[in-house]
Amino acid sequence: MMNIVLMGCPGAGKGTQSAKLQDAFHLKHISTGDVLRAEIASGSDLGKQIAQIINRGNLVPDALMISMLEKIVSATDVGIIFDGFPRTVAQAQVLDEMMRRLQRQITAVVMINLPEDEVIGRISSRRQCRNCGEILHVGPEGGTVCPVCAGELYTRPDDTPARAKHRLDVYHKDTLPVKKYYQNSGKYVEINGNQTPDQVFKDICTVLEKVK
Ligand code: AP5
Ligand code: MG
């Protein structure tokens, strides 16, 4: 069973590639960002607390994130793409322990690299569909209707240039150490994310064919 950790800075293309990988390899895509946004959308008290944190571009506490993730992982009996988790070394350690306990293994840790001067542009042009979750890149004229399902497109509250810049700072401080954690595991690979989505996908597939 293939279990992939997909890493990369904000806007690197984790969500875009996860959608492709999910279809091609029959995996379950778990985006911790989407899990948190779903909790916010439910209108729960917990969701209100989460919104205060993530709309500003900060990380939710490790213990909360881990307990939310663990429920989903234990209820999943197919391979998983972890998108946006682990984001701290503490989360990476817990994931290792959780996978051991559930008799699963991380097959590969794929880092999608993107030059920093591409990040803000990509994030400012992103829209996501409230209905089907499709991630889109819109031109200067924007867009309000999903071309896939005609659902409503929205802009994430943490996607303003200032918040995206802050997320990048948080990424450097808290998440880049996770790269060091995995670098010598024999499972860590890097992909050039500054290519067309199809080319990035091809490169990821080439890597996965070797470790599958
Ligand atoms: P999360 O939702 O994970 O956000 P992120 O890591 O900042 O990443 P993004 O979703 O912004 O980017 P992406 O890499 O998925 O890129 P995408 O494919 O959309 O997390 C949000 C927040 O939740 C965090 O800030 C934190 O507060 C909280 N959180 C989440 N996980 C947590 C955790 N584990 N612990 C604690 N807190 C957590 O692509 C971006 C744009 O580029 C799109 O418009 C797309 O169409 C376009 N694009 C994609 N690929 C290409 C390409 N190859 N060429 C041109 N354009 C492209
Ligand atoms: Mg994403």
mmCIF file of C-alpha atoms and ligand atoms in Angstrom:
data_model
loop_
_atom_site.group_PDB
_atom_site.id
_atom_site.type_symbol
_atom_site.label_atom_id
_atom_site.label_comp_id
_atom_site.label_asym_id
_atom_site.label_seq_id
_atom_site.Cartn_x
_atom_site.Cartn_y
_atom_site.Cartn_z
ATOM 1 C CA MET A 1 0.000 0.000 0.000
ATOM 2 C CA MET A 2 1.484 3.309 -1.115
ATOM 3 C CA ASN A 3 1.517 6.192 1.382
ATOM 4 C CA ILE A 4 2.992 9.467 0.161
ATOM 5 C CA VAL A 5 3.945 12.599 2.057
ATOM 6 C CA LEU A 6 3.722 15.581 -0.294
ATOM 7 C CA MET A 7 5.706 18.600 0.887
ATOM 8 C CA GLY A 8 6.193 22.078 -0.535
ATOM 9 C CA CYS A 9 5.760 25.733 0.324
ATOM 10 C CA PRO A 10 2.405 27.529 0.000
ATOM 11 C CA GLY A 11 1.360 27.477 -3.659
ATOM 12 C CA ALA A 12 3.905 24.801 -4.633
ATOM 13 C CA GLY A 13 1.138 22.689 -6.187
ATOM 14 C CA LYS A 14 0.482 20.095 -3.468
ATOM 15 C CA GLY A 15 -3.305 20.219 -3.930
ATOM 16 C CA THR A 16 -3.061 20.239 -7.733
ATOM 17 C CA GLN A 17 -0.748 17.196 -7.801
ATOM 18 C CA SER A 18 -2.686 15.349 -5.082
ATOM 19 C CA ALA A 19 -5.824 15.442 -7.235
ATOM 20 C CA LYS A 20 -3.917 13.833 -10.104
ATOM 21 C CA LEU A 21 -2.194 11.253 -7.886
ATOM 22 C CA GLN A 22 -5.433 10.294 -6.186
ATOM 23 C CA ASP A 23 -6.996 9.374 -9.520
ATOM 24 C CA ALA A 24 -3.936 7.682 -11.016
ATOM 25 C CA PHE A 25 -2.975 5.525 -8.021
ATOM 26 C CA HIS A 26 -6.361 5.127 -6.258
ATOM 27 C CA LEU A 27 -5.211 6.858 -3.112
ATOM 28 C CA LYS A 28 -7.068 8.897 -0.529
ATOM 29 C CA HIS A 29 -6.038 12.551 -0.570
ATOM 30 C CA ILE A 30 -5.858 14.005 2.929
ATOM 31 C CA SER A 31 -5.183 17.745 2.892
ATOM 32 C CA THR A 32 -4.971 18.968 6.466
ATOM 33 C CA GLY A 33 -5.750 22.474 5.172
ATOM 34 C CA ASP A 34 -8.996 21.127 3.634
ATOM 35 C CA VAL A 35 -9.797 19.230 6.862
ATOM 36 C CA LEU A 36 -9.458 22.482 8.828
ATOM 37 C CA ARG A 37 -11.475 24.503 6.273
ATOM 38 C CA ALA A 38 -14.249 21.853 6.415
ATOM 39 C CA GLU A 39 -14.382 22.244 10.205
ATOM 40 C CA ILE A 40 -14.691 26.021 9.747
ATOM 41 C CA ALA A 41 -17.456 25.547 7.160
ATOM 42 C CA SER A 42 -19.401 23.345 9.610
ATOM 43 C CA GLY A 43 -19.864 26.425 11.816
ATOM 44 C CA SER A 44 -18.757 24.561 14.981
ATOM 45 C CA ASP A 45 -17.111 26.309 17.944
ATOM 46 C CA LEU A 46 -13.909 24.459 17.128
ATOM 47 C CA GLY A 47 -14.179 25.757 13.557
ATOM 48 C CA LYS A 48 -14.458 29.326 14.858
ATOM 49 C CA GLN A 49 -11.253 28.866 16.869
ATOM 50 C CA ILE A 50 -9.484 27.325 13.876
ATOM 51 C CA ALA A 51 -10.524 30.234 11.615
ATOM 52 C CA GLN A 52 -8.875 32.713 13.997
ATOM 53 C CA ILE A 53 -5.595 30.860 13.534
ATOM 54 C CA ILE A 54 -5.459 29.787 9.914
ATOM 55 C CA ASN A 55 -6.997 32.869 8.324
ATOM 56 C CA ARG A 56 -3.975 34.750 9.676
ATOM 57 C CA GLY A 57 -1.607 32.178 8.202
ATOM 58 C CA ASN A 58 -0.491 30.575 11.480
ATOM 59 C CA LEU A 59 -0.335 26.854 12.252
ATOM 60 C CA VAL A 60 -2.952 25.226 14.471
ATOM 61 C CA PRO A 61 -1.482 23.506 17.574
ATOM 62 C CA ASP A 62 0.162 20.121 16.913
ATOM 63 C CA ALA A 63 -2.070 18.243 19.380
ATOM 64 C CA LEU A 64 -5.285 19.443 17.696
ATOM 65 C CA MET A 65 -4.003 18.704 14.183
ATOM 66 C CA ILE A 66 -2.789 15.244 15.168
ATOM 67 C CA SER A 67 -6.058 14.210 16.816
ATOM 68 C CA MET A 68 -8.071 15.394 13.780
ATOM 69 C CA LEU A 69 -5.745 13.551 11.395
ATOM 70 C CA GLU A 70 -5.554 10.340 13.390
ATOM 71 C CA LYS A 71 -9.328 9.833 13.175
ATOM 72 C CA ILE A 72 -9.229 10.075 9.399
ATOM 73 C CA VAL A 73 -6.156 7.878 8.957
ATOM 74 C CA SER A 74 -7.490 5.085 11.162
ATOM 75 C CA ALA A 75 -10.727 5.086 9.166
ATOM 76 C CA THR A 76 -8.888 4.793 5.831
ATOM 77 C CA ASP A 77 -8.048 1.398 4.355
ATOM 78 C CA VAL A 78 -6.395 2.521 1.119
ATOM 79 C CA GLY A 79 -3.060 4.254 0.478
ATOM 80 C CA ILE A 80 -2.868 7.904 1.498
ATOM 81 C CA ILE A 81 -1.452 11.154 0.125
ATOM 82 C CA PHE A 82 -0.610 13.413 3.057
ATOM 83 C CA ASP A 83 -0.882 16.983 1.720
ATOM 84 C CA GLY A 84 0.296 19.604 4.194
ATOM 85 C CA PHE A 85 1.114 17.154 6.976
ATOM 86 C CA PRO A 86 3.549 16.852 8.730
ATOM 87 C CA ARG A 87 4.283 20.541 9.019
ATOM 88 C CA THR A 88 6.440 20.447 12.149
ATOM 89 C CA VAL A 89 9.082 17.978 13.320
ATOM 90 C CA ALA A 90 6.782 17.030 16.218
ATOM 91 C CA GLN A 91 4.065 16.093 13.694
ATOM 92 C CA ALA A 92 6.591 14.051 11.683
ATOM 93 C CA GLN A 93 7.557 12.079 14.789
ATOM 94 C CA VAL A 94 3.919 11.394 15.655
ATOM 95 C CA LEU A 95 3.198 10.340 12.071
ATOM 96 C CA ASP A 96 6.016 7.773 12.208
ATOM 97 C CA GLU A 97 4.640 6.392 15.448
ATOM 98 C CA MET A 98 1.044 6.400 14.111
ATOM 99 C CA MET A 99 2.046 4.588 10.914
ATOM 100 C CA ARG A 100 3.923 1.934 12.913
ATOM 101 C CA ARG A 101 0.908 1.421 15.143
ATOM 102 C CA LEU A 102 -1.430 1.102 12.134
ATOM 103 C CA GLN A 103 1.075 -1.212 10.400
ATOM 104 C CA ARG A 104 1.535 1.190 7.530
ATOM 105 C CA GLN A 105 4.681 2.656 6.029
ATOM 106 C CA ILE A 106 5.527 5.919 4.348
ATOM 107 C CA THR A 107 6.565 4.952 0.823
ATOM 108 C CA ALA A 108 7.998 8.306 -0.298
ATOM 109 C CA VAL A 109 8.371 11.895 0.825
ATOM 110 C CA VAL A 110 8.045 14.113 -2.247
ATOM 111 C CA MET A 111 9.150 17.728 -1.970
ATOM 112 C CA ILE A 112 7.795 20.008 -4.711
ATOM 113 C CA ASN A 113 10.257 22.896 -5.062
ATOM 114 C CA LEU A 114 9.078 26.310 -6.232
ATOM 115 C CA PRO A 115 11.148 29.522 -6.375
ATOM 116 C CA GLU A 116 9.842 32.001 -3.819
ATOM 117 C CA ASP A 117 9.186 34.754 -6.326
ATOM 118 C CA GLU A 118 6.532 32.497 -7.940
ATOM 119 C CA VAL A 119 4.581 31.950 -4.724
ATOM 120 C CA ILE A 120 2.615 35.187 -4.293
ATOM 121 C CA GLY A 121 1.584 35.291 -7.967
ATOM 122 C CA ARG A 122 0.264 31.735 -7.860
ATOM 123 C CA ILE A 123 -1.606 32.220 -4.614
ATOM 124 C CA SER A 124 -3.193 35.505 -5.714
ATOM 125 C CA SER A 125 -4.544 33.818 -8.852
ATOM 126 C CA ARG A 126 -5.941 30.770 -7.061
ATOM 127 C CA ARG A 127 -9.648 30.084 -6.730
ATOM 128 C CA GLN A 128 -11.193 26.938 -5.280
ATOM 129 C CA CYS A 129 -14.646 25.491 -5.896
ATOM 130 C CA ARG A 130 -16.864 25.339 -2.827
ATOM 131 C CA ASN A 131 -18.753 22.421 -4.336
ATOM 132 C CA CYS A 132 -16.249 20.013 -5.935
ATOM 133 C CA GLY A 133 -12.946 21.334 -4.495
ATOM 134 C CA GLU A 134 -11.351 21.915 -7.911
ATOM 135 C CA ILE A 135 -8.268 24.172 -7.665
ATOM 136 C CA LEU A 136 -8.050 26.760 -10.423
ATOM 137 C CA HIS A 137 -5.756 29.438 -11.658
ATOM 138 C CA VAL A 138 -7.693 32.474 -12.893
ATOM 139 C CA GLY A 139 -6.551 35.341 -15.120
ATOM 140 C CA PRO A 140 -6.761 39.063 -14.249
ATOM 141 C CA GLU A 141 -10.504 39.043 -15.004
ATOM 142 C CA GLY A 142 -10.997 36.594 -12.078
ATOM 143 C CA GLY A 143 -13.802 34.050 -12.193
ATOM 144 C CA THR A 144 -16.770 33.079 -10.047
ATOM 145 C CA VAL A 145 -18.108 29.872 -11.589
ATOM 146 C CA CYS A 146 -16.382 26.479 -11.531
ATOM 147 C CA PRO A 147 -15.829 25.207 -15.100
ATOM 148 C CA VAL A 148 -16.100 21.604 -13.860
ATOM 149 C CA CYS A 149 -19.372 21.643 -11.881
ATOM 150 C CA ALA A 150 -20.689 25.248 -12.118
ATOM 151 C CA GLY A 151 -20.243 25.569 -8.341
ATOM 152 C CA GLU A 152 -19.224 28.817 -6.657
ATOM 153 C CA LEU A 153 -15.520 29.740 -6.725
ATOM 154 C CA TYR A 154 -14.011 31.386 -3.671
ATOM 155 C CA THR A 155 -10.733 32.962 -2.600
ATOM 156 C CA ARG A 156 -9.230 31.610 0.607
ATOM 157 C CA PRO A 157 -9.054 34.244 3.383
ATOM 158 C CA ASP A 158 -5.362 33.402 3.895
ATOM 159 C CA ASP A 159 -4.537 34.089 0.230
ATOM 160 C CA THR A 160 -3.945 37.865 0.428
ATOM 161 C CA PRO A 161 -0.334 38.767 -0.502
ATOM 162 C CA ALA A 162 0.478 39.773 3.107
ATOM 163 C CA ARG A 163 -0.890 36.517 4.567
ATOM 164 C CA ALA A 164 0.758 34.422 1.873
ATOM 165 C CA LYS A 165 4.067 36.111 2.742
ATOM 166 C CA HIS A 166 3.482 35.296 6.411
ATOM 167 C CA ARG A 167 2.689 31.650 5.541
ATOM 168 C CA LEU A 168 5.990 31.510 3.692
ATOM 169 C CA ASP A 169 7.798 32.779 6.812
ATOM 170 C CA VAL A 170 6.028 30.146 8.942
ATOM 171 C CA TYR A 171 6.998 27.526 6.360
ATOM 172 C CA HIS A 172 10.662 28.474 6.661
ATOM 173 C CA LYS A 173 10.650 28.488 10.414
ATOM 174 C CA ASP A 174 8.492 25.445 11.269
ATOM 175 C CA THR A 175 8.218 23.241 8.172
ATOM 176 C CA LEU A 176 11.639 23.317 6.505
ATOM 177 C CA PRO A 177 13.124 21.440 9.512
ATOM 178 C CA VAL A 178 10.805 18.552 8.473
ATOM 179 C CA LYS A 179 12.844 18.306 5.255
ATOM 180 C CA LYS A 180 15.961 17.630 7.347
ATOM 181 C CA TYR A 181 14.004 15.053 9.341
ATOM 182 C CA TYR A 182 13.276 13.042 6.191
ATOM 183 C CA GLN A 183 16.351 13.841 4.099
ATOM 184 C CA ASN A 184 18.392 10.848 5.213
ATOM 185 C CA SER A 185 15.505 8.387 5.404
ATOM 186 C CA GLY A 186 16.136 7.012 1.904
ATOM 187 C CA LYS A 187 12.559 7.993 0.969
ATOM 188 C CA TYR A 188 13.064 11.697 0.328
ATOM 189 C CA VAL A 189 12.942 13.058 -3.249
ATOM 190 C CA GLU A 190 12.728 16.543 -4.728
ATOM 191 C CA ILE A 191 10.749 17.567 -7.809
ATOM 192 C CA ASN A 192 10.988 20.803 -9.803
ATOM 193 C CA GLY A 193 7.566 22.417 -9.284
ATOM 194 C CA ASN A 194 8.262 25.276 -11.671
ATOM 195 C CA GLN A 195 7.027 23.419 -14.754
ATOM 196 C CA THR A 196 3.567 22.775 -16.175
ATOM 197 C CA PRO A 197 1.289 20.759 -13.852
ATOM 198 C CA ASP A 198 1.437 17.812 -16.282
ATOM 199 C CA GLN A 199 5.252 17.829 -16.342
ATOM 200 C CA VAL A 200 5.408 17.998 -12.533
ATOM 201 C CA PHE A 201 2.998 15.062 -12.399
ATOM 202 C CA LYS A 202 5.128 13.066 -14.852
ATOM 203 C CA ASP A 203 8.219 13.634 -12.698
ATOM 204 C CA ILE A 204 6.391 12.535 -9.552
ATOM 205 C CA CYS A 205 5.123 9.391 -11.328
ATOM 206 C CA THR A 206 8.665 8.535 -12.462
ATOM 207 C CA VAL A 207 9.835 8.690 -8.867
ATOM 208 C CA LEU A 208 6.885 6.688 -7.537
ATOM 209 C CA GLU A 209 7.316 3.931 -10.114
ATOM 210 C CA LYS A 210 10.772 3.331 -8.615
ATOM 211 C CA VAL A 211 9.635 3.095 -5.002
ATOM 212 C CA LYS A 212 6.219 1.455 -5.469
HETATM 213 P P1 AP5 B 1 -2.858 24.439 3.239
HETATM 214 O O1 AP5 B 1 -4.231 24.453 2.733
HETATM 215 O O2 AP5 B 1 -2.102 23.189 3.231
HETATM 216 O O3 AP5 B 1 -2.039 25.594 2.493
HETATM 217 P P2 AP5 B 1 -0.505 25.710 2.009
HETATM 218 O O4 AP5 B 1 0.444 24.716 2.525
HETATM 219 O O5 AP5 B 1 -0.165 27.124 2.247
HETATM 220 O O6 AP5 B 1 -0.550 25.322 0.543
HETATM 221 P P3 AP5 B 1 -1.576 25.802 -0.540
HETATM 222 O O7 AP5 B 1 -2.824 25.011 -0.419
HETATM 223 O O8 AP5 B 1 -1.671 27.285 -0.481
HETATM 224 O O9 AP5 B 1 -0.778 25.474 -1.863
HETATM 225 P P4 AP5 B 1 -0.668 24.113 -2.685
HETATM 226 O O10 AP5 B 1 0.749 23.647 -2.603
HETATM 227 O O11 AP5 B 1 -1.723 23.134 -2.336
HETATM 228 O O12 AP5 B 1 -0.877 24.674 -4.159
HETATM 229 P P5 AP5 B 1 -2.119 24.512 -5.178
HETATM 230 O O13 AP5 B 1 -2.092 23.172 -5.811
HETATM 231 O O14 AP5 B 1 -3.381 24.968 -4.557
HETATM 232 O O15 AP5 B 1 -2.874 25.004 4.742
HETATM 233 C C1 AP5 B 1 -3.585 26.177 5.048
HETATM 234 C C2 AP5 B 1 -3.436 26.521 6.502
HETATM 235 O O16 AP5 B 1 -4.002 25.467 7.320
HETATM 236 C C3 AP5 B 1 -1.996 26.647 7.019
HETATM 237 O O17 AP5 B 1 -1.473 27.932 6.784
HETATM 238 C C4 AP5 B 1 -2.196 26.359 8.509
HETATM 239 O O18 AP5 B 1 -2.760 27.484 9.126
HETATM 240 C C5 AP5 B 1 -3.239 25.273 8.507
HETATM 241 N N1 AP5 B 1 -2.643 23.917 8.467
HETATM 242 C C6 AP5 B 1 -2.685 23.040 7.418
HETATM 243 N N2 AP5 B 1 -2.031 21.911 7.722
HETATM 244 C C7 AP5 B 1 -1.554 22.071 8.981
HETATM 245 C C8 AP5 B 1 -0.770 21.258 9.842
HETATM 246 N N3 AP5 B 1 -0.333 20.048 9.442
HETATM 247 N N4 AP5 B 1 -0.468 21.735 11.063
HETATM 248 C C9 AP5 B 1 -0.893 22.955 11.469
HETATM 249 N N5 AP5 B 1 -1.635 23.791 10.708
HETATM 250 C C10 AP5 B 1 -1.962 23.349 9.460
HETATM 251 O O19 AP5 B 1 -1.661 25.555 -6.307
HETATM 252 C C11 AP5 B 1 -1.612 26.942 -6.057
HETATM 253 C C12 AP5 B 1 -2.009 27.727 -7.322
HETATM 254 O O20 AP5 B 1 -1.036 27.515 -8.327
HETATM 255 C C13 AP5 B 1 -3.354 27.296 -7.943
HETATM 256 O O21 AP5 B 1 -3.985 28.430 -8.491
HETATM 257 C C14 AP5 B 1 -2.930 26.320 -9.046
HETATM 258 O O22 AP5 B 1 -3.878 26.293 -10.089
HETATM 259 C C15 AP5 B 1 -1.607 26.902 -9.472
HETATM 260 N N6 AP5 B 1 -0.638 25.875 -9.912
HETATM 261 C C16 AP5 B 1 -0.424 24.657 -9.346
HETATM 262 N N7 AP5 B 1 0.549 23.993 -9.994
HETATM 263 C C17 AP5 B 1 0.971 24.835 -10.988
HETATM 264 C C18 AP5 B 1 1.976 24.711 -12.011
HETATM 265 N N8 AP5 B 1 2.744 23.599 -12.112
HETATM 266 N N9 AP5 B 1 2.134 25.755 -12.858
HETATM 267 C C19 AP5 B 1 1.366 26.888 -12.737
HETATM 268 N N10 AP5 B 1 0.398 27.047 -11.811
HETATM 269 C C20 AP5 B 1 0.207 26.029 -10.941
HETATM 270 MG MG MG B 2 -3.309 23.082 -0.920
#
